Amino acid sequence: MRPIRLMIVDDNQDDIALLTESFSRRNASLECLTASDGMEAIEKLRDRRDTAPSALPDLILLDLNMPRMDGREFLTVAKADNRIGRIPVVVLTSSASDADVLRAYQAHANGYLVKPSDLDELHQIVELIDHYWLRASSLPQS
Amino acid sequence: MIDFLRQLFDTSDFTPRWNCGVWSEAHGWTHVVADLATWGAYAAVSAWLVHLIWRRQDVRFPRTLWLFAAFIFACGAVHLIEATLFWTPWYRLSALFKVVTALVSWATVVALVRVTPSVMTLPSMAHMLALVESSEDAIVSLDTSGRITTWNSAATELFGAPAAQAIGRDFAELLDSDKQAEWRRQLEASHRELVTAPIEIVRGTSERPVHLSARVSRILDRSKRLAGFALIARDVTRYVDSERRLQRFASMLESVIDASPTATVLVDDTGRVRLANSAAGELFGGQREELVDRSVEELMPQAMRESHVALRNAYLLSPTPRRMSGPREIPALRLDGEIVPTEIQLTPVEFHEGVAVLASITDLRAKRLARFEGERRFREIADSLPQLVWTCEPGGACDFLNRRWVEYTGIPASSQLGSAWLAQLHPDDRARVATEWGAAVEAHSDFRVEFRIRGANGRYRWFDTRGRPLTDERGAVTKWFGSCTDIDEQHELREKLSQNSAIVEGSQDAIVGQSLDDVVTSWNAAAAQIYGYTAAEIIGQSVLKLIPEDRREEHQQLIVAIQRGEKGEARDTIRLHRSGARIEVSLAVSPIYDATGAIVGASKVARDISARRESERRLIRLTDELRRSNSDLEQFAYAASHDLQEPLRMIRIYLQKLEAAVGQEIPASSSQYIETCVRASRRMSSLIADLLAYSRLRQSNLRPARVDLNSTIRAVRENLAAALEDAGAELLHGELPTLRGDETQLVQLFQNLIGNAIKFRGKHPPRIEVIAERTREGFEIRVVDNGIGIDPAHHERIFGVFKRLHGAQQYPGTGIGLALCKLIAERHGGSIRVESAVGRGSAFILDLPEAIVEP
């Protein structure tokens, strides 16, 4: 069984650290890729698509507010790509505004979660994603 | 004198006659008695004479008779003195009487000698009677009452009654009954007149009538008292017959003249009209009989009467047939005062009383008007015209006014002819019109003037009057024709127009008139100011000079709309200044109508709005800037609150991780510090979240829909179900209205208010009531609770952002709730206020309009 690959796109390194730590603790076989903005994420994904398509991530956790290329722009670019576009993208952001939710789904996001505001919430959300996306859901195979 | 009288009566020198000489008684007394008898007789004779003279006033030679009476009286007096001498010897007095008697006697002798020739020629009574008797005329004398006193033989013959029967009878009895009244009148008249007019008396049979002409004369005595009448009647049968024949001839002549179509009058040498025919009657406007016996001068205007008398007399010196005509016609004065131009042909006629002149008068007016299809036709036409029509003689005197003129002025034409029509003019116009008319007549030029004429109702109206001279083939004026057209309304309009034009000139807006084919027809001062052209430069030019190329189509559309009678709304457009500069104007266009209501042009009112437009643009710029800055601010608040959350979240999570990692190893007090840090960061988060909510609300658009407040409160009740239950609160509401608004925001509003009511409850379980009441603009909705209440000092500030009245420990919350409520109410065009006092509960009062008014 090949390892599960998760890509976390966030400009907040603390958040990335929290999430990778939480996910690694729950699932030892999880491989985490990170990118600090949309641009970097796209570059890494394209690189993998072209060199080692099998190494592409299974799920992308995407922050919305980022420098260079924000989450919405990333969605537009990623979903337009035939290969990259099939990877489910779950928006994980501190914004709970209806407008952001609406726009994220319009850009074909596959889920929308608000970032945890304390430690308990963090544990709940990581458990939720692990359960739903990484264990229960059937994901497209490369 | 006294001495003389004393001497006269002195008898001392003499002795009485009885003692002078020897008188026998018989002898002496014979003297005395004879003298006294003589004196008595003489006195009686003289008395009789005086009586005669006195009573018979007609006695001839009365002075001679007076002398005679005096002479006899004096003789008598001498005899009386003689008788007295026998006793009183006043011889001196006797001598005086004798001298007086001698003088009177001689005076009588002289008088008798002087009257002798007259006395000798006195006809004898027989002579007189013979004369009277031999007269062919009946000579009758009557007493004052008309009784016959003498009657001659001719009277016997003419009246068929002998003197014996006639004398003593009333003369009237001899007359036919129908003549008696006339006779008495004549007799009455004779009391005043010496000789009366002849009275016609017809006697004899009807086959052979005898015509008598009788005259009565008065007989007066010397004191001019009526003594009786003398009547002389003559048989005039022969004269009457010849008179009749003459009359028949004259009437035949008259008929001949009368039949003539030419107006003809016969004027005798005294200037009296003796005959006039029907045509003359017609010409002078009366019956021909009315002309007869008038002076011929009465038939001409006053001005020429005097000179005519002289002309007429001169003509009679050598009367020859002659045509009276000159450069001008002869004016004839009709009986109705009208003056008619005529031409007159004179023919002298010998007739029994002298020379008369037959004048044939031709009415030139008729002749002249015949040229215009006849006078009647002209007048008919003139009378049918709505204008006031007039004609004047070449000299300017009016000779015709049509029916309309008469109707309008209410005064007969005849009293307005000549120059009398001027009286109908407005006093202010009279002098001007008279002058201009005089000038036109003088110059033979067309006459045009406007003036006011008084109507029958006393009101003056303006008339436009035009007159034109008519000339004959030689170029001489034969007539003036004219008409007056009522222009009162136009005049009034013109007055108004001149007022209007003052308004137009005074306007700050350019007011430009143009025809439908784009020619400028009027231009006011403001137009000159705004466009830079003077009126003289632009009127008659194309209006397109003012319109830039890119606005020509708009202009065409406007004119098309104008032609349909549409009045354009004021619009902003561009016009060209003379310099070529573009001017921004607000332009209103409306049609110009002519008198018939047809659209003939457009009136364009343009206001220079360059300045206004500039300030408008500045305003828009400012508004844009403000909006942008507001928007920037909102975005800033949004981003700031969002970005502020991130580090807080990290602080909180890592503090918790720290506690989880080292919780067992640190002392409880230190663990308390970490908890405080986490609580503080949570509070910071909720402040930021509320700020975010507030900012988001300001930023978000209102999504208005019909909102039933009953269901709004139901939603709130569901949202707050747990809190309501925990507090044991009671939420009541009456029937609430439906209004337009943003449902989510309204739910939030009521939820905040009701939530506050639960949170700030007193000792008793909360009781919250929502009541609505209709107002003029919408609804007043009160949320009333029985909570702790609010000190009125704080009523204003509680609606501020993050304003709290209580510590966070006592009543949790950030203090954003009421600020949000206020914001929501205001975004709905409403307002919110509070009525409350500490411990008395609170009432939050919302005024919401029925429909949203965007602030």
XYZ file of C-alpha atoms in Angstrom, chain B residues 241-828:
588
model
C -111.904 131.611 -63.646
C -108.755 132.966 -65.214
C -106.825 132.151 -62.051
C -108.036 128.575 -62.366
C -106.917 128.343 -65.934
C -103.549 129.688 -64.896
C -103.335 127.231 -62.081
C -104.170 124.372 -64.378
C -101.418 125.519 -66.673
C -98.989 125.880 -63.804
C -99.778 122.453 -62.465
C -99.336 121.038 -65.922
C -95.979 122.752 -66.056
C -95.247 121.390 -62.627
C -96.087 117.847 -63.723
C -93.828 118.229 -66.705
C -91.014 119.376 -64.501
C -91.875 116.762 -61.951
C -91.687 114.037 -64.545
C -88.147 115.040 -65.297
C -85.574 112.688 -63.813
C -83.310 115.637 -63.197
C -83.727 117.352 -59.869
C -85.180 120.728 -60.768
C -86.193 123.724 -58.689
C -87.686 126.996 -59.786
C -86.300 129.925 -57.849
C -87.842 133.372 -58.070
C -85.969 136.667 -58.087
C -86.133 136.892 -54.299
C -84.327 133.601 -54.045
C -87.395 131.672 -52.933
C -88.054 128.198 -54.225
C -91.356 128.280 -55.990
C -91.387 124.835 -57.451
C -89.497 121.613 -56.920
C -89.881 118.291 -58.628
C -89.856 114.816 -57.092
C -86.292 114.237 -58.192
C -85.311 117.371 -56.294
C -87.218 116.092 -53.270
C -85.269 112.884 -53.507
C -81.965 114.640 -53.930
C -82.574 116.810 -50.916
C -83.971 113.966 -48.917
C -87.560 115.093 -48.451
C -90.911 115.583 -50.153
C -90.782 118.086 -52.943
C -93.386 120.169 -51.099
C -90.921 120.551 -48.271
C -88.590 122.458 -50.574
C -91.163 124.944 -51.793
C -91.077 128.358 -50.148
C -87.654 127.766 -48.715
C -84.918 130.213 -49.473
C -82.588 128.621 -52.001
C -79.735 129.382 -49.629
C -81.224 126.929 -47.170
C -80.292 124.205 -49.618
C -76.610 124.879 -49.451
C -74.000 124.688 -46.709
C -73.833 127.587 -44.312
C -70.433 128.659 -45.536
C -71.547 129.586 -49.040
C -74.933 131.119 -48.255
C -73.838 134.738 -47.971
C -71.749 134.769 -51.129
C -74.539 133.035 -52.993
C -76.950 135.889 -52.366
C -74.550 138.242 -54.114
C -73.956 135.781 -56.969
C -77.664 135.266 -57.414
C -78.376 139.004 -57.587
C -75.557 139.493 -60.069
C -76.930 136.727 -62.237
C -80.386 138.294 -62.289
C -78.921 141.438 -63.867
C -78.302 139.473 -67.087
C -79.956 136.124 -66.758
C -78.695 133.765 -69.439
C -78.753 129.981 -69.543
C -75.587 128.852 -67.869
C -73.903 125.829 -66.435
C -72.718 126.281 -62.931
C -69.657 124.186 -62.540
C -66.118 124.715 -61.598
C -63.109 122.690 -60.666
C -65.103 121.511 -57.732
C -68.715 120.528 -57.539
C -71.317 122.618 -55.808
C -72.253 121.220 -52.458
C -75.938 120.883 -51.797
C -77.218 120.533 -48.267
C -79.789 117.845 -47.804
C -82.592 118.275 -45.327
C -80.979 115.588 -43.170
C -77.763 117.563 -43.010
C -75.857 115.483 -45.499
C -73.852 117.345 -48.094
C -74.165 116.180 -51.654
C -71.879 117.248 -54.466
C -73.859 118.539 -57.429
C -73.599 120.137 -60.806
C -76.213 122.793 -61.600
C -77.634 124.036 -64.912
C -79.461 127.388 -64.719
C -82.226 128.500 -67.136
C -83.929 131.861 -66.648
C -87.706 131.764 -67.012
C -89.984 134.762 -67.427
C -93.146 134.454 -65.455
C -95.899 136.780 -64.420
C -94.181 137.931 -61.261
C -90.838 138.558 -62.881
C -87.840 136.496 -63.741
C -87.331 133.083 -62.167
C -84.542 130.642 -62.608
C -84.995 126.995 -63.320
C -82.111 125.087 -61.786
C -81.430 121.525 -62.903
C -79.345 119.797 -60.291
C -77.327 116.691 -61.029
C -76.270 114.559 -58.097
C -72.604 113.955 -58.827
C -72.341 111.541 -55.991
C -74.762 109.200 -57.618
C -72.975 109.722 -60.874
C -69.593 108.983 -59.364
C -70.695 106.018 -57.324
C -72.301 104.605 -60.411
C -68.755 103.886 -61.444
C -68.502 101.529 -58.488
C -71.492 99.450 -59.505
C -73.784 102.045 -58.137
C -74.060 103.790 -54.842
C -76.597 101.402 -53.423
C -74.540 98.425 -54.270
C -71.513 100.052 -52.741
C -73.427 100.845 -49.597
C -74.852 97.373 -49.447
C -71.396 95.960 -49.655
C -70.084 98.519 -47.196
C -72.931 97.759 -44.844
C -72.233 94.066 -44.963
C -68.603 94.499 -44.037
C -67.495 93.821 -40.469
C -65.196 96.830 -40.640
C -66.238 100.380 -40.132
C -66.294 101.779 -43.669
C -66.349 105.427 -44.607
C -66.033 107.694 -47.584
C -65.016 111.303 -47.660
C -65.210 114.075 -50.175
C -62.007 115.165 -51.839
C -61.860 118.017 -49.319
C -61.852 115.549 -46.444
C -65.411 115.947 -45.224
C -66.948 112.608 -44.424
C -70.021 111.870 -46.528
C -70.739 108.246 -45.726
C -70.433 105.916 -42.782
C -71.534 102.329 -43.105
C -74.020 100.472 -40.936
C -71.324 98.876 -38.833
C -70.008 102.316 -37.913
C -73.478 103.418 -36.892
C -74.065 100.216 -34.937
C -70.717 100.431 -33.232
C -70.972 104.083 -32.212
C -74.723 103.986 -31.638
C -75.005 107.409 -33.280
C -76.821 108.048 -36.578
C -74.561 108.583 -39.577
C -76.104 111.963 -40.286
C -74.768 113.396 -37.025
C -71.268 112.172 -37.730
C -70.717 113.446 -41.247
C -68.351 116.220 -42.192
C -65.824 116.165 -39.401
C -68.303 115.366 -36.650
C -66.975 111.800 -36.529
C -63.939 113.128 -34.675
C -66.150 113.496 -31.611
C -66.309 109.699 -31.367
C -62.542 109.428 -31.091
C -60.660 109.136 -27.843
C -59.788 112.667 -26.650
C -56.115 111.724 -26.589
C -56.197 110.648 -30.245
C -58.316 113.421 -31.720
C -55.698 116.077 -32.391
C -53.237 113.554 -33.799
C -55.784 111.985 -36.147
C -57.120 115.370 -37.304
C -53.591 116.494 -38.128
C -52.670 113.316 -39.963
C -55.928 113.244 -41.862
C -55.460 116.881 -42.882
C -51.955 116.074 -44.093
C -53.161 113.058 -46.082
C -55.939 115.091 -47.700
C -53.443 117.800 -48.556
C -50.898 115.387 -49.998
C -53.418 113.027 -51.647
C -51.477 110.244 -49.980
C -52.650 107.047 -48.364
C -53.834 107.509 -44.831
C -53.017 105.022 -42.139
C -53.395 105.619 -38.452
C -54.484 103.773 -35.342
C -56.896 105.309 -32.922
C -59.620 104.530 -30.433
C -63.298 104.946 -31.245
C -65.963 105.074 -28.587
C -68.536 102.348 -28.855
C -72.227 102.628 -28.018
C -71.397 101.022 -24.666
C -69.043 103.888 -23.851
C -65.939 101.759 -24.174
C -63.127 102.710 -26.521
C -61.616 100.145 -28.845
C -58.526 100.433 -31.017
C -58.976 100.518 -34.769
C -56.498 100.299 -37.558
C -57.702 102.878 -40.052
C -56.646 103.049 -43.646
C -57.826 105.544 -46.206
C -57.015 105.820 -49.890
C -57.813 108.607 -52.337
C -59.610 107.734 -55.574
C -58.598 109.783 -58.534
C -60.255 110.439 -61.857
C -58.565 110.191 -65.234
C -57.008 113.621 -64.745
C -55.507 112.574 -61.453
C -57.778 114.716 -59.334
C -59.052 113.169 -56.150
C -62.717 112.319 -56.498
C -63.293 110.443 -53.309
C -61.645 109.013 -50.255
C -62.413 105.471 -49.257
C -61.454 104.061 -45.954
C -62.066 101.415 -43.386
C -61.382 100.937 -39.713
C -60.539 97.444 -38.540
C -60.982 96.519 -34.893
C -57.524 95.687 -33.568
C -58.314 96.114 -29.914
C -57.279 92.579 -29.050
C -54.117 92.764 -31.093
C -53.385 96.103 -29.528
C -53.822 94.644 -26.091
C -51.707 91.715 -27.141
C -49.071 94.082 -28.424
C -49.097 95.902 -25.100
C -48.664 92.585 -23.355
C -46.006 91.638 -25.845
C -44.053 94.737 -25.116
C -44.304 93.857 -21.445
C -43.288 90.318 -22.245
C -40.398 91.466 -24.331
C -39.223 93.495 -21.355
C -39.333 90.284 -19.354
C -37.534 88.432 -22.111
C -34.903 91.138 -22.339
C -34.451 91.140 -18.599
C -34.073 87.377 -18.419
C -30.799 85.829 -17.327
C -31.475 82.950 -19.699
C -30.836 83.156 -23.415
C -34.243 83.252 -25.105
C -34.007 82.584 -28.796
C -36.844 82.281 -31.288
C -36.334 80.320 -34.469
C -38.449 79.368 -37.431
C -38.979 75.719 -38.297
C -36.319 76.037 -40.997
C -33.721 77.038 -38.407
C -33.622 80.789 -38.984
C -33.139 82.859 -35.850
C -36.121 85.183 -35.417
C -35.565 86.671 -31.988
C -32.626 87.142 -29.690
C -32.563 88.610 -26.208
C -29.815 90.362 -24.283
C -28.892 87.244 -22.318
C -28.509 85.334 -25.596
C -26.029 87.959 -26.735
C -24.202 87.568 -23.442
C -24.095 83.766 -23.528
C -23.454 83.147 -27.230
C -21.444 86.272 -28.037
C -23.505 87.388 -31.051
C -25.518 90.609 -31.068
C -29.144 90.403 -32.150
C -28.333 92.278 -35.369
C -25.626 89.788 -36.241
C -27.621 86.637 -35.709
C -31.268 87.371 -36.503
C -31.986 85.985 -39.957
C -28.961 83.696 -39.737
C -29.060 79.959 -39.283
C -29.447 78.739 -35.746
C -26.986 75.929 -36.615
C -24.188 78.411 -36.021
C -24.825 77.816 -32.339
C -25.031 74.038 -32.513
C -21.914 71.847 -32.622
C -21.754 69.052 -35.204
C -22.273 66.346 -32.612
C -25.515 67.956 -31.417
C -27.115 68.562 -34.812
C -29.053 65.326 -34.731
C -30.396 66.052 -31.274
C -31.461 69.472 -32.565
C -33.231 67.912 -35.549
C -35.131 65.575 -33.234
C -36.137 68.519 -31.061
C -37.513 70.424 -34.041
C -39.406 67.361 -35.224
C -40.932 67.046 -31.754
C -41.799 70.744 -31.821
C -43.573 70.294 -35.146
C -45.713 67.681 -33.445
C -46.506 70.278 -30.790
C -44.458 68.591 -28.087
C -42.891 70.699 -25.448
C -39.441 69.373 -24.656
C -38.294 68.775 -21.115
C -35.325 70.876 -20.138
C -32.206 68.966 -21.105
C -28.506 69.569 -20.800
C -26.668 69.992 -24.040
C -23.777 71.785 -25.677
C -23.852 75.008 -27.661
C -21.169 76.970 -29.433
C -20.029 80.393 -28.385
C -19.081 82.780 -31.162
C -15.475 82.098 -30.267
C -16.044 78.402 -30.932
C -15.935 77.514 -27.255
C -18.381 74.836 -26.180
C -20.875 76.002 -23.606
C -22.845 73.662 -21.448
C -26.471 74.776 -21.346
C -29.747 73.560 -19.962
C -32.162 73.900 -22.867
C -35.970 74.034 -22.805
C -37.792 74.194 -26.120
C -41.422 75.018 -26.738
C -43.442 75.639 -29.892
C -44.329 79.097 -31.183
C -47.863 79.349 -32.535
C -49.236 81.891 -34.929
C -52.696 83.437 -34.592
C -54.304 80.433 -36.267
C -52.714 78.045 -33.835
C -50.269 76.665 -36.369
C -46.757 75.942 -35.169
C -44.385 78.315 -36.891
C -41.279 78.061 -34.837
C -39.610 77.186 -31.609
C -38.696 79.219 -28.587
C -35.539 78.029 -26.913
C -34.584 79.012 -23.427
C -30.998 78.196 -22.615
C -29.253 78.587 -19.311
C -25.499 78.565 -19.112
C -24.787 75.677 -16.748
C -21.024 75.427 -17.254
C -20.462 76.570 -13.697
C -23.147 74.269 -12.379
C -21.779 71.347 -14.329
C -18.302 72.058 -13.019
C -19.527 71.935 -9.429
C -21.539 68.825 -10.209
C -18.451 67.139 -11.527
C -16.515 68.179 -8.466
C -19.258 66.725 -6.308
C -19.187 63.439 -8.194
C -15.423 63.327 -7.841
C -15.675 63.965 -4.128
C -18.395 61.362 -3.736
C -16.287 58.852 -5.623
C -13.321 59.636 -3.457
C -15.409 59.293 -0.363
C -16.865 56.023 -1.537
C -13.437 54.730 -2.390
C -12.040 55.812 0.933
C -15.010 54.239 2.722
C -14.517 51.073 0.778
C -10.806 51.099 1.553
C -11.638 51.552 5.169
C -14.070 48.630 5.167
C -11.569 46.422 3.435
C -8.973 47.537 5.882
C -11.218 46.712 8.824
C -12.050 43.348 7.298
C -8.502 42.440 6.525
C -7.240 43.754 9.840
C -9.780 41.862 11.851
C -9.067 38.728 9.802
C -5.336 39.021 10.058
C -5.545 39.880 13.756
C -7.384 36.611 14.382
C -4.517 34.472 13.055
C -1.851 35.289 15.650
C -4.432 35.145 18.429
C -5.451 31.729 17.297
C -1.836 30.612 17.330
C -1.243 32.122 20.784
C -4.253 30.315 22.104
C -3.504 26.934 20.519
C 0.191 26.940 21.422
C -0.610 28.036 24.996
C -2.954 25.091 25.193
C -0.336 22.800 23.694
C 2.168 24.195 26.226
C -0.251 23.495 29.056
C -0.920 20.026 27.688
C 2.794 19.350 27.336
C 3.996 20.717 30.658
C 0.749 20.971 32.662
C 1.750 18.353 35.183
C 5.149 19.866 35.809
C 4.305 23.475 36.572
C 2.663 24.821 39.743
C -1.077 25.410 39.798
C -0.579 29.179 40.007
C 1.454 29.171 36.807
C -1.214 27.037 35.133
C -3.680 29.767 36.166
C -1.568 32.338 34.290
C -1.754 30.262 31.103
C -5.566 30.024 31.505
C -5.770 33.819 31.898
C -3.745 34.250 28.736
C -6.050 31.888 26.846
C -9.192 33.712 28.162
C -7.761 37.049 27.209
C -6.960 35.845 23.725
C -10.482 34.411 23.404
C -11.930 37.750 24.419
C -9.689 39.483 21.943
C -10.947 37.068 19.309
C -14.571 37.775 20.030
C -13.899 41.535 19.956
C -12.268 41.085 16.590
C -15.097 38.822 15.452
C -17.660 41.403 16.452
C -15.686 44.128 14.767
C -15.582 41.912 11.737
C -19.324 41.376 11.924
C -19.931 45.080 12.278
C -17.628 45.870 9.410
C -19.142 43.125 7.301
C -22.608 44.484 7.984
C -21.595 47.926 6.863
C -19.990 46.463 3.795
C -22.692 44.041 2.817
C -25.560 45.014 0.616
C -29.062 45.038 1.914
C -31.085 42.205 0.408
C -34.580 43.556 0.746
C -37.604 41.275 0.639
C -41.016 41.151 2.233
C -40.415 40.328 5.847
C -43.174 39.177 8.160
C -42.010 40.267 11.593
C -44.142 37.513 13.163
C -41.905 34.902 11.538
C -38.837 36.984 12.397
C -39.735 36.749 16.075
C -40.419 33.006 15.628
C -36.898 32.571 14.228
C -35.450 34.522 17.158
C -37.414 32.371 19.593
C -35.871 29.239 17.997
C -32.344 30.694 18.015
C -32.616 31.700 21.654
C -34.673 28.700 22.792
C -32.015 27.482 25.228
C -31.348 30.894 26.753
C -35.080 31.601 27.069
C -35.614 28.301 28.786
C -32.630 28.714 31.123
C -33.845 32.135 32.259
C -37.477 31.038 32.462
C -38.249 33.958 30.199
C -41.587 34.725 28.616
C -41.549 36.157 25.068
C -44.838 37.673 23.918
C -45.775 39.494 20.777
C -48.953 40.896 19.325
C -49.853 40.908 15.663
C -46.782 42.304 13.895
C -46.665 43.911 10.473
C -44.992 42.836 7.268
C -42.465 45.238 5.841
C -39.679 45.309 3.300
C -36.255 44.655 4.705
C -33.277 42.289 4.977
C -34.567 39.286 6.869
C -31.192 38.114 8.227
C -30.375 41.532 9.565
C -33.823 41.970 11.089
C -33.474 38.599 12.815
C -30.120 39.703 14.142
C -31.607 43.004 15.335
C -34.438 41.391 17.283
C -32.196 38.617 18.476
C -29.761 41.159 19.936
C -32.562 43.083 21.654
C -34.297 40.004 23.044
C -30.944 38.455 23.958
C -30.085 41.628 25.886
C -33.447 41.477 27.645
C -32.655 37.937 28.807
C -29.088 38.799 29.736
C -29.915 41.962 31.691
C -32.796 40.479 33.629
C -33.697 41.480 37.158
C -34.815 39.381 40.075
C -37.968 38.273 38.342
C -38.022 35.901 35.386
C -37.799 38.019 32.223
C -41.013 39.003 30.499
C -40.382 40.384 27.007
C -43.056 41.815 24.788
C -42.876 42.974 21.200
C -45.569 45.462 20.220
C -46.078 47.168 16.847
C -48.003 50.305 16.058
C -48.700 51.900 12.727
C -47.173 55.372 12.199
C -47.371 57.860 9.375
C -44.294 56.545 7.564
C -44.284 52.954 8.733
C -44.238 51.207 12.079
C -43.105 51.768 15.618
C -41.990 48.498 17.185
C -41.331 48.376 20.891
C -39.332 45.613 22.620
C -40.286 45.976 26.259
C -38.706 44.060 29.139
C -38.851 44.031 32.904
C -35.082 43.896 33.331
C -32.604 46.000 35.297
C -33.186 49.097 33.192
C -30.714 51.746 32.047
C -29.891 55.038 33.646
C -31.128 57.788 31.260
C -27.632 59.290 31.445
C -26.406 56.396 29.324
C -29.256 56.241 26.825
C -27.151 57.776 24.092
C -23.860 55.925 24.506
C -25.242 52.415 24.745
C -25.632 52.412 20.933
C -21.898 53.109 20.437
C -19.472 50.395 19.299
C -17.954 48.419 22.226
C -19.814 50.536 24.784
C -20.495 48.568 27.896
C -22.143 49.615 31.117
C -21.201 46.545 33.093
C -18.118 44.469 33.717
C -17.507 41.480 31.482
C -17.573 39.174 34.486
C -21.045 40.428 35.536
C -22.632 40.454 32.087
C -20.556 38.846 29.326
C -20.464 40.466 25.877
C -18.343 42.789 23.817
C -20.749 45.711 23.638
C -21.279 45.489 19.903
C -24.911 44.287 20.022
C -26.744 47.602 20.265
C -24.315 49.224 17.834
C -25.295 46.531 15.350
C -28.983 47.139 16.133
C -28.545 50.831 15.484
C -26.665 50.118 12.262
C -29.347 47.714 11.048
C -32.174 50.125 11.928
C -30.404 52.939 10.136
C -29.657 50.794 7.085
C -33.384 50.177 6.910
